[in-house]
């Protein structure tokens, strides 16, 4: 046990460390109060709170990538009513605001949080104030600080992508990912199109983006037309030193990975909407990425366990299967089949000896179809309901018989036909002899 004086000294030491480590913009800070409550365990395990989640040697690109991911994750629009998410959003924005400035980053690396506050104060700024996290967010995501669209703010087009999903993944549910060539705001120039960050007002249109052009129609007659400024492309801004990455276009296309969650029993051609995840641009709010779940044709690579269910056919919540029987099995019975379903459980088919199966007969097996999808499917209280499995039988006759087999079968059929057979010709009521033609047959041209 620590003495009273030792506890006091330890508490003062912790307060000093808490003041010094008030916030680590790069990676983590430790909750020393929790450590103190644990009586300073030798393992020094504390609750770690992520800020940008990078180390001190992180490049500018790594810092930007971390900010992009975390600012979208904790944005208040994505977490309505969650005050902790709002605080994390502000914290992430403040960290990137400091570390993205080379001068401020050097000050922070040497003097920490207090050094940054003193520098801002000596420069005439508020002590730690004046930072607008939504303004910083707008520099990365299309000139707006919030998700969605403000009145009068242009919105980009939605992008529709079709992703092939195997029937097995529709049945069991799956977490997968796909890539598409998305337009991003250029990270190198942060959407300005300028290598040095300097953007000037276009001298041709004086920043209006349009020009008034006069066209002579006849002597003394002129027509004025408003045209888009070809010097700046209608943006009203001009760039002297174009960004080498986007060539002044302010955007670039690159493969983007999207994580996709397929709910168990999801409908074929159902749509998953990713809000504001379509093409980005500084000129508009990104539209939505709309993913359509299409069912892929069965393929061996999607069936590593060689389950029969991979070749089921789906219609709504029901599944369909065609089972092939030989003439002996269809006529005599005495057979069994084990179908491996889409989740590897076994569905048993069969007939006892003496039970005939007609060609085209359909068996209905309740509860062996697709799971019925529900919105509350992720709830621990949710119980899945299932459609039906319909099994149709197709009887395959032998292509040929040898002479002995043909004679034995013929004798057997003749014996039973004589006792209780039915003459289908007589039973149909059709004439015995076809009527003779009055004219001789001949070839027709």
Short mmCIF file of C-alpha atoms in Angstrom, two decimals:
data_model
loop_
_atom_site.label_atom_id
_atom_site.label_comp_id
_atom_site.label_asym_id
_atom_site.label_seq_id
_atom_site.Cartn_x
_atom_site.Cartn_y
_atom_site.Cartn_z
CA UNK A 1 0.00 0.00 0.00
CA UNK A 2 1.19 3.53 -0.76
CA UNK A 3 1.47 6.02 2.07
CA UNK A 4 -0.66 9.16 2.17
CA UNK A 5 2.35 11.26 1.11
CA UNK A 6 3.15 8.84 -1.69
CA UNK A 7 -0.41 9.05 -2.99
CA UNK A 8 -0.25 12.85 -2.95
CA UNK A 9 3.03 12.87 -4.90
CA UNK A 10 1.67 10.37 -7.38
CA UNK A 11 -1.49 12.44 -7.87
CA UNK A 12 0.55 15.60 -8.55
CA UNK A 13 2.72 13.69 -11.01
CA UNK A 14 -0.37 12.49 -12.83
CA UNK A 15 -1.75 16.03 -13.03
CA UNK A 16 1.49 17.24 -14.61
CA UNK A 17 1.41 14.42 -17.14
CA UNK A 18 -2.24 15.09 -17.87
CA UNK A 19 -1.45 18.75 -18.60
CA UNK A 20 1.43 17.83 -20.89
CA UNK A 21 -0.47 15.06 -22.67
CA UNK A 22 -3.79 16.89 -22.91
CA UNK A 23 -4.11 15.76 -26.51
CA UNK A 24 -1.94 13.84 -28.92
CA UNK A 25 -2.96 14.98 -32.38
CA UNK A 26 -1.09 12.13 -34.03
CA UNK A 27 -2.30 9.01 -32.37
CA UNK A 28 -3.41 8.51 -28.79
CA UNK A 29 -3.82 10.09 -25.46
CA UNK A 30 -4.20 8.21 -22.19
CA UNK A 31 -6.89 8.70 -19.60
CA UNK A 32 -4.70 9.09 -16.51
CA UNK A 33 -7.69 9.44 -14.21
CA UNK A 34 -8.61 5.87 -15.03
CA UNK A 35 -5.02 4.83 -14.36
CA UNK A 36 -5.11 6.60 -11.02
CA UNK A 37 -8.33 4.75 -10.13
CA UNK A 38 -6.52 1.53 -10.95
CA UNK A 39 -3.73 2.58 -8.52
CA UNK A 40 -1.09 2.94 -11.17
CA UNK A 41 -0.90 -0.62 -12.41
CA UNK A 42 2.55 -1.56 -13.63
CA UNK A 43 1.22 -2.51 -17.06
CA UNK A 44 0.18 1.16 -17.69
CA UNK A 45 -2.87 -0.05 -19.58
CA UNK A 46 -5.24 2.86 -20.02
CA UNK A 47 -8.21 3.64 -22.19
CA UNK A 48 -6.75 4.87 -25.47
CA UNK A 49 -8.63 7.47 -27.45
CA UNK A 50 -7.83 7.69 -31.15
CA UNK A 51 -7.38 11.10 -32.77
CA UNK A 52 -5.91 10.68 -36.27
CA UNK A 53 -4.49 7.22 -35.65
CA UNK A 54 -1.10 7.87 -37.31
CA UNK A 55 2.44 8.09 -36.00
CA UNK A 56 4.66 11.17 -35.92
CA UNK A 57 6.42 10.20 -39.14
CA UNK A 58 3.16 10.22 -41.10
CA UNK A 59 3.28 11.83 -44.53
CA UNK A 60 0.87 14.54 -45.65
CA UNK A 61 -0.97 11.97 -47.73
CA UNK A 62 -1.43 9.70 -44.71
CA UNK A 63 -2.72 12.62 -42.66
CA UNK A 64 -5.22 13.52 -45.37
CA UNK A 65 -6.39 9.94 -45.70
CA UNK A 66 -6.87 9.62 -41.94
CA UNK A 67 -8.79 12.89 -41.77
CA UNK A 68 -11.03 11.93 -44.68
CA UNK A 69 -12.03 8.63 -43.11
CA UNK A 70 -12.51 9.86 -39.55
CA UNK A 71 -14.31 13.11 -40.41
CA UNK A 72 -16.88 11.18 -42.44
CA UNK A 73 -17.22 8.55 -39.71
CA UNK A 74 -17.88 11.04 -36.90
CA UNK A 75 -19.68 13.78 -38.85
CA UNK A 76 -22.73 14.96 -36.86
CA UNK A 77 -24.98 14.46 -39.88
CA UNK A 78 -24.09 10.78 -39.82
CA UNK A 79 -24.54 10.55 -36.04
CA UNK A 80 -27.58 12.67 -35.14
CA UNK A 81 -27.99 13.22 -31.42
CA UNK A 82 -24.60 11.69 -30.57
CA UNK A 83 -22.63 14.34 -28.68
CA UNK A 84 -19.56 12.12 -28.40
CA UNK A 85 -19.40 11.78 -32.20
CA UNK A 86 -19.65 15.57 -32.52
CA UNK A 87 -16.77 16.02 -30.08
CA UNK A 88 -14.65 13.50 -31.97
CA UNK A 89 -15.45 15.25 -35.25
CA UNK A 90 -14.26 18.57 -33.81
CA UNK A 91 -11.16 16.90 -32.34
CA UNK A 92 -10.20 15.24 -35.63
CA UNK A 93 -10.70 18.50 -37.52
CA UNK A 94 -8.59 20.46 -35.04
CA UNK A 95 -5.81 17.87 -35.21
CA UNK A 96 -5.67 17.95 -39.01
CA UNK A 97 -5.94 21.74 -39.10
CA UNK A 98 -2.72 21.94 -37.08
CA UNK A 99 -0.77 19.06 -38.61
CA UNK A 100 -1.59 19.96 -42.22
CA UNK A 101 0.27 23.28 -41.75
CA UNK A 102 4.02 22.59 -41.91
CA UNK A 103 4.88 25.48 -39.59
CA UNK A 104 2.23 24.59 -37.03
CA UNK A 105 3.27 20.96 -37.19
CA UNK A 106 6.86 21.83 -36.33
CA UNK A 107 5.65 23.92 -33.38
CA UNK A 108 3.42 21.12 -32.18
CA UNK A 109 6.20 18.54 -32.49
CA UNK A 110 8.52 20.70 -30.37
CA UNK A 111 6.24 22.39 -27.87
CA UNK A 112 3.00 20.44 -27.97
CA UNK A 113 -0.51 21.78 -27.55
CA UNK A 114 0.50 24.80 -25.45
CA UNK A 115 3.00 25.88 -28.10
CA UNK A 116 0.27 25.87 -30.75
CA UNK A 117 -2.04 27.95 -28.57
CA UNK A 118 0.71 30.47 -27.80
CA UNK A 119 1.60 30.76 -31.50
CA UNK A 120 -2.02 31.40 -32.46
CA UNK A 121 -2.37 33.94 -29.68
CA UNK A 122 0.82 35.81 -30.68
CA UNK A 123 -0.30 35.81 -34.31
CA UNK A 124 -3.47 37.66 -33.42
CA UNK A 125 -5.76 34.62 -33.52
CA UNK A 126 -7.94 33.41 -30.74
CA UNK A 127 -6.36 31.06 -28.29
CA UNK A 128 -7.42 27.80 -29.80
CA UNK A 129 -10.61 29.38 -31.14
CA UNK A 130 -11.68 30.43 -34.60
CA UNK A 131 -11.44 26.90 -35.94
CA UNK A 132 -14.51 25.86 -37.92
CA UNK A 133 -14.53 22.07 -38.42
CA UNK A 134 -17.31 22.32 -41.01
CA UNK A 135 -15.31 24.80 -43.07
CA UNK A 136 -12.39 22.38 -43.10
CA UNK A 137 -14.74 19.55 -44.02
CA UNK A 138 -16.07 21.59 -46.94
CA UNK A 139 -12.58 21.83 -48.45
CA UNK A 140 -12.56 18.07 -48.86
CA UNK A 141 -16.12 17.20 -49.81
CA UNK A 142 -17.41 19.44 -52.51
CA UNK A 143 -17.55 22.90 -50.99
CA UNK A 144 -20.10 22.15 -48.27
CA UNK A 145 -19.78 21.46 -44.60
CA UNK A 146 -22.66 19.01 -44.28
CA UNK A 147 -23.92 15.86 -45.90
CA UNK A 148 -26.98 16.14 -48.08
CA UNK A 149 -27.80 19.37 -49.88
CA UNK A 150 -28.47 22.89 -48.74
CA UNK A 151 -31.12 24.96 -50.58
CA UNK A 152 -29.70 26.21 -53.87
CA UNK A 153 -26.58 24.05 -53.61
CA UNK A 154 -25.93 21.98 -56.77
CA UNK A 155 -25.87 18.23 -56.41
CA UNK A 156 -24.01 15.73 -58.52
CA UNK A 157 -25.63 12.82 -60.31
CA UNK A 158 -26.23 9.51 -58.60
CA UNK A 159 -24.03 6.68 -59.80
CA UNK A 160 -25.52 3.21 -60.24
CA UNK A 161 -23.33 0.12 -59.98
CA UNK A 162 -24.43 -3.49 -60.45
CA UNK A 163 -22.60 -6.09 -58.34
CA UNK A 164 -22.92 -9.83 -58.97
CA UNK A 165 -23.73 -11.90 -55.87
CA UNK A 166 -23.91 -15.69 -55.81
CA UNK A 167 -27.12 -17.42 -54.72
CA UNK A 168 -25.19 -18.89 -51.81
CA UNK A 169 -24.38 -15.38 -50.50
CA UNK A 170 -28.01 -14.31 -50.95
CA UNK A 171 -29.02 -17.31 -48.83
CA UNK A 172 -26.42 -17.06 -46.06
CA UNK A 173 -25.69 -13.33 -46.14
CA UNK A 174 -22.18 -12.08 -46.79
CA UNK A 175 -19.73 -9.25 -46.29
CA UNK A 176 -17.83 -8.50 -49.46
CA UNK A 177 -16.27 -5.58 -51.29
CA UNK A 178 -15.94 -4.24 -54.81
CA UNK A 179 -14.03 -1.49 -56.57
CA UNK A 180 -15.16 1.21 -58.95
CA UNK A 181 -13.45 4.10 -60.68
CA UNK A 182 -14.63 7.05 -58.61
CA UNK A 183 -13.92 10.74 -59.16
CA UNK A 184 -12.21 12.23 -56.09
CA UNK A 185 -11.30 15.77 -55.19
CA UNK A 186 -7.56 15.94 -55.81
CA UNK A 187 -5.73 15.38 -52.52
CA UNK A 188 -2.52 17.02 -53.74
CA UNK A 189 -4.10 20.44 -54.28
CA UNK A 190 -7.21 19.94 -52.10
CA UNK A 191 -9.46 20.70 -55.05
CA UNK A 192 -7.94 24.04 -55.99
CA UNK A 193 -6.18 22.80 -59.12
CA UNK A 194 -3.15 24.88 -58.17
CA UNK A 195 0.28 23.49 -57.32
CA UNK A 196 1.03 26.36 -54.93
CA UNK A 197 -2.51 26.86 -53.67
CA UNK A 198 -2.79 30.25 -55.39
CA UNK A 199 -6.02 30.80 -57.29
CA UNK A 200 -6.68 34.16 -58.91
CA UNK A 201 -9.77 35.83 -60.31
CA UNK A 202 -10.10 35.19 -64.02
CA UNK A 203 -9.15 38.38 -65.90
CA UNK A 204 -11.26 37.46 -68.92
CA UNK A 205 -14.60 37.35 -67.10
CA UNK A 206 -13.68 39.20 -63.88
CA UNK A 207 -14.67 36.18 -61.83
CA UNK A 208 -18.21 35.92 -63.20
CA UNK A 209 -17.62 32.71 -65.17
CA UNK A 210 -19.47 34.17 -68.16
CA UNK A 211 -18.67 36.80 -70.77
CA UNK A 212 -20.83 39.11 -72.88
CA UNK A 213 -19.98 38.68 -76.54
CA UNK A 214 -21.13 41.07 -79.26
CA UNK A 215 -21.93 39.72 -82.70
CA UNK A 216 -22.63 41.95 -85.71
CA UNK A 217 -25.73 40.90 -87.60
CA UNK A 218 -25.79 43.73 -90.14
CA UNK A 219 -24.26 47.20 -90.49
CA UNK A 220 -25.20 49.04 -87.35
CA UNK A 221 -26.96 46.00 -85.84
CA UNK A 222 -25.37 43.98 -83.06
CA UNK A 223 -26.46 41.09 -80.90
CA UNK A 224 -25.22 40.52 -77.37
CA UNK A 225 -24.90 36.97 -76.05
CA UNK A 226 -23.86 35.65 -72.69
CA UNK A 227 -21.42 32.77 -73.05
CA UNK A 228 -19.49 30.59 -70.69
CA UNK A 229 -15.98 31.90 -70.21
CA UNK A 230 -13.65 29.63 -72.11
CA UNK A 231 -10.58 30.98 -70.31
CA UNK A 232 -11.56 29.61 -66.89
CA UNK A 233 -14.16 27.05 -67.91
CA UNK A 234 -16.93 29.02 -66.20
CA UNK A 235 -15.34 28.84 -62.74
CA UNK A 236 -14.34 32.50 -62.56
CA UNK A 237 -10.89 31.54 -61.33
CA UNK A 238 -7.56 31.13 -63.09
CA UNK A 239 -4.49 29.13 -62.13
CA UNK A 240 -0.93 29.98 -63.09
CA UNK A 241 0.76 26.87 -61.75
CA UNK A 242 -1.39 23.83 -62.38
CA UNK A 243 -1.34 20.91 -59.98
CA UNK A 244 0.91 18.17 -61.47
CA UNK A 245 -1.42 15.43 -60.22
CA UNK A 246 -4.78 16.59 -61.63
CA UNK A 247 -3.38 18.99 -64.26
CA UNK A 248 -5.55 21.77 -62.89
CA UNK A 249 -8.77 19.79 -63.19
CA UNK A 250 -9.18 19.74 -59.39
CA UNK A 251 -10.39 16.15 -59.50
CA UNK A 252 -8.86 12.77 -60.29
CA UNK A 253 -10.25 9.31 -60.90
CA UNK A 254 -8.96 6.30 -59.02
CA UNK A 255 -10.16 2.88 -57.95
CA UNK A 256 -12.15 3.05 -54.74
CA UNK A 257 -12.98 0.06 -52.55
CA UNK A 258 -16.53 -0.15 -51.22
CA UNK A 259 -17.52 -2.57 -48.45
CA UNK A 260 -20.85 -4.25 -49.11
CA UNK A 261 -23.07 -6.01 -46.58
CA UNK A 262 -25.56 -8.48 -48.10
CA UNK A 263 -28.38 -9.30 -45.67
CA UNK A 264 -29.52 -12.89 -45.40
CA UNK A 265 -32.41 -13.43 -47.79
CA UNK A 266 -31.93 -10.10 -49.58
CA UNK A 267 -34.04 -9.84 -52.70
CA UNK A 268 -32.52 -10.19 -56.12
CA UNK A 269 -32.04 -6.75 -57.73
CA UNK A 270 -32.45 -5.04 -54.36
CA UNK A 271 -30.58 -1.74 -54.00
CA UNK A 272 -28.12 -0.52 -51.38
CA UNK A 273 -27.69 3.27 -51.22
CA UNK A 274 -24.46 4.93 -50.04
CA UNK A 275 -25.34 8.53 -49.33
CA UNK A 276 -23.01 11.14 -50.86
CA UNK A 277 -20.57 8.45 -52.07
CA UNK A 278 -20.83 9.16 -55.82
CA UNK A 279 -18.38 11.29 -57.83
CA UNK A 280 -16.90 14.21 -55.90
CA UNK A 281 -16.27 17.73 -57.17
CA UNK A 282 -15.58 21.12 -55.58
CA UNK A 283 -18.54 22.43 -57.62
CA UNK A 284 -21.27 20.20 -56.24
CA UNK A 285 -22.43 18.00 -53.42
CA UNK A 286 -21.64 14.37 -54.20
CA UNK A 287 -24.67 12.32 -55.22
CA UNK A 288 -25.46 8.84 -53.97
CA UNK A 289 -23.82 5.58 -54.95
CA UNK A 290 -26.62 3.10 -55.69
CA UNK A 291 -25.58 -0.57 -55.72
CA UNK A 292 -27.89 -3.14 -57.31
CA UNK A 293 -27.47 -6.74 -56.13
CA UNK A 294 -27.65 -8.98 -59.19
CA UNK A 295 -27.58 -12.77 -58.97
CA UNK A 296 -24.57 -14.34 -60.67
CA UNK A 297 -24.85 -17.45 -62.76
CA UNK A 298 -23.60 -20.57 -60.93
CA UNK A 299 -19.87 -21.08 -61.29
CA UNK A 300 -17.40 -23.59 -59.78
CA UNK A 301 -15.33 -20.83 -58.17
CA UNK A 302 -18.37 -19.75 -56.15
CA UNK A 303 -18.98 -23.32 -54.99
CA UNK A 304 -15.81 -24.48 -53.17
CA UNK A 305 -17.73 -27.01 -51.05
CA UNK A 306 -19.49 -28.53 -54.07
CA UNK A 307 -22.98 -28.05 -52.63
CA UNK A 308 -25.97 -28.92 -54.79
CA UNK A 309 -27.74 -25.77 -53.67
CA UNK A 310 -25.42 -23.59 -55.73
CA UNK A 311 -27.43 -24.76 -58.75
CA UNK A 312 -30.86 -24.15 -57.27
CA UNK A 313 -33.11 -21.75 -59.14
CA UNK A 314 -34.73 -18.95 -57.20
CA UNK A 315 -38.12 -17.35 -57.63
CA UNK A 316 -38.95 -14.92 -54.86
CA UNK A 317 -38.60 -16.75 -51.55
CA UNK A 318 -38.83 -20.22 -53.13
CA UNK A 319 -36.15 -22.48 -54.58
CA UNK A 320 -36.41 -25.00 -57.42
CA UNK A 321 -34.44 -28.14 -58.23
CA UNK A 322 -34.70 -30.82 -60.93
CA UNK A 323 -33.82 -34.38 -59.88
CA UNK A 324 -33.05 -37.01 -62.52
CA UNK A 325 -34.31 -40.59 -62.04
CA UNK A 326 -33.62 -43.74 -63.98
CA UNK A 327 -36.47 -45.84 -65.35
CA UNK A 328 -35.91 -48.41 -62.60
CA UNK A 329 -36.02 -45.79 -59.84
CA UNK A 330 -39.11 -44.09 -61.23
CA UNK A 331 -40.94 -47.39 -61.73
CA UNK A 332 -39.75 -49.48 -58.80
CA UNK A 333 -38.85 -46.92 -56.11
CA UNK A 334 -36.36 -48.02 -53.47
CA UNK A 335 -33.99 -45.05 -53.83
CA UNK A 336 -32.67 -42.10 -51.80
CA UNK A 337 -30.84 -38.85 -52.56
CA UNK A 338 -28.98 -36.43 -50.29
CA UNK A 339 -29.09 -32.83 -51.50
CA UNK A 340 -26.56 -30.50 -49.86
CA UNK A 341 -28.27 -27.16 -49.34
CA UNK A 342 -26.71 -23.70 -49.65
CA UNK A 343 -25.54 -23.76 -46.02
CA UNK A 344 -24.34 -27.41 -46.29
CA UNK A 345 -27.25 -28.97 -44.40
CA UNK A 346 -28.72 -32.09 -46.04
CA UNK A 347 -32.17 -32.41 -47.60
CA UNK A 348 -33.12 -36.06 -48.07
CA UNK A 349 -35.18 -37.21 -51.06
CA UNK A 350 -36.41 -40.74 -51.75
CA UNK A 351 -39.17 -43.26 -52.41
CA UNK A 352 -39.83 -46.63 -50.75
CA UNK A 353 -39.78 -49.75 -52.90
CA UNK A 354 -42.90 -50.09 -55.01
CA UNK A 355 -43.65 -46.35 -55.00
CA UNK A 356 -43.85 -45.00 -58.57
CA UNK A 357 -42.71 -41.47 -59.50
CA UNK A 358 -44.26 -40.02 -62.63
CA UNK A 359 -42.13 -37.97 -65.00
CA UNK A 360 -42.68 -34.26 -64.22
CA UNK A 361 -43.99 -34.88 -60.70
CA UNK A 362 -43.16 -32.06 -58.23
CA UNK A 363 -42.48 -32.52 -54.53
CA UNK A 364 -43.01 -29.56 -52.21
CA UNK A 365 -40.60 -29.43 -49.26
CA UNK A 366 -41.77 -26.74 -46.82
CA UNK A 367 -39.22 -24.49 -45.12
CA UNK A 368 -36.30 -25.36 -47.40
CA UNK A 369 -36.49 -22.27 -49.60
CA UNK A 370 -34.88 -18.85 -49.20
CA UNK A 371 -34.88 -16.97 -45.89
CA UNK A 372 -37.54 -14.26 -45.93
CA UNK A 373 -35.76 -10.95 -45.57
CA UNK A 374 -36.87 -8.54 -42.84
CA UNK A 375 -35.67 -5.10 -41.82
CA UNK A 376 -35.11 -6.36 -38.28
CA UNK A 377 -33.10 -9.34 -39.50
CA UNK A 378 -30.06 -8.32 -37.43
CA UNK A 379 -32.01 -8.36 -34.18
CA UNK A 380 -31.16 -11.14 -31.73
CA UNK A 381 -34.92 -11.69 -31.31
CA UNK A 382 -35.55 -12.18 -35.02
CA UNK A 383 -36.37 -15.69 -36.23
CA UNK A 384 -35.97 -16.42 -39.92
CA UNK A 385 -38.89 -17.71 -41.93
CA UNK A 386 -38.24 -19.69 -45.09
CA UNK A 387 -39.94 -20.30 -48.39
CA UNK A 388 -40.39 -23.72 -49.99
CA UNK A 389 -38.17 -25.98 -52.07
CA UNK A 390 -39.86 -27.48 -55.13
CA UNK A 391 -38.26 -30.65 -56.55
CA UNK A 392 -39.38 -31.78 -60.01
CA UNK A 393 -38.49 -35.26 -61.32
CA UNK A 394 -37.29 -36.06 -64.80
CA UNK A 395 -37.21 -39.72 -65.83
CA UNK A 396 -34.44 -40.73 -68.23
CA UNK A 397 -35.16 -43.73 -70.51
CA UNK A 398 -32.34 -45.92 -71.81
CA UNK A 399 -31.12 -45.05 -75.31
CA UNK A 400 -30.97 -48.68 -76.45
CA UNK A 401 -31.33 -52.30 -75.23
CA UNK A 402 -29.51 -55.42 -76.23
CA UNK A 403 -31.51 -58.28 -77.75
CA UNK A 404 -31.77 -60.30 -74.56
CA UNK A 405 -32.98 -57.35 -72.49
CA UNK A 406 -35.48 -56.41 -75.20
CA UNK A 407 -36.94 -59.95 -75.30
CA UNK A 408 -37.20 -60.23 -71.52
CA UNK A 409 -38.92 -56.87 -71.19
CA UNK A 410 -41.28 -57.62 -74.08
CA UNK A 411 -42.36 -60.93 -72.57
CA UNK A 412 -42.91 -59.23 -69.21
CA UNK A 413 -45.04 -56.42 -70.67
CA UNK A 414 -47.08 -58.85 -72.77
CA UNK A 415 -47.80 -60.99 -69.71
CA UNK A 416 -49.10 -58.08 -67.64
CA UNK A 417 -50.90 -56.43 -70.55
CA UNK A 418 -52.90 -59.58 -71.08
CA UNK A 419 -54.13 -59.48 -67.46
CA UNK A 420 -54.94 -55.83 -66.72
CA UNK A 421 -53.45 -53.73 -69.45
CA UNK A 422 -55.28 -50.91 -71.25
CA UNK A 423 -55.26 -50.54 -75.04
CA UNK A 424 -54.79 -46.81 -75.43
CA UNK A 425 -55.68 -46.97 -79.13
CA UNK A 426 -59.11 -48.46 -78.50
CA UNK A 427 -59.65 -46.35 -75.39
CA UNK A 428 -59.05 -43.13 -77.35
CA UNK A 429 -61.95 -43.75 -79.77
CA UNK A 430 -59.81 -43.05 -82.83
CA UNK A 431 -60.42 -44.96 -86.09
CA UNK A 432 -58.52 -48.21 -86.48
CA UNK A 433 -57.47 -47.66 -90.14
CA UNK A 434 -56.59 -44.24 -91.53
CA UNK A 435 -58.94 -43.19 -94.38
CA UNK A 436 -57.47 -43.92 -97.81
CA UNK A 437 -56.61 -40.97 -100.00
CA UNK A 438 -58.66 -40.58 -103.18
CA UNK A 439 -55.68 -39.38 -105.12
CA UNK A 440 -52.32 -41.02 -105.43
CA UNK A 441 -49.58 -39.55 -103.30
CA UNK A 442 -46.98 -37.48 -105.02
CA UNK A 443 -44.21 -35.13 -104.14
CA UNK A 444 -45.15 -31.49 -103.77
CA UNK A 445 -42.96 -28.78 -105.16
#
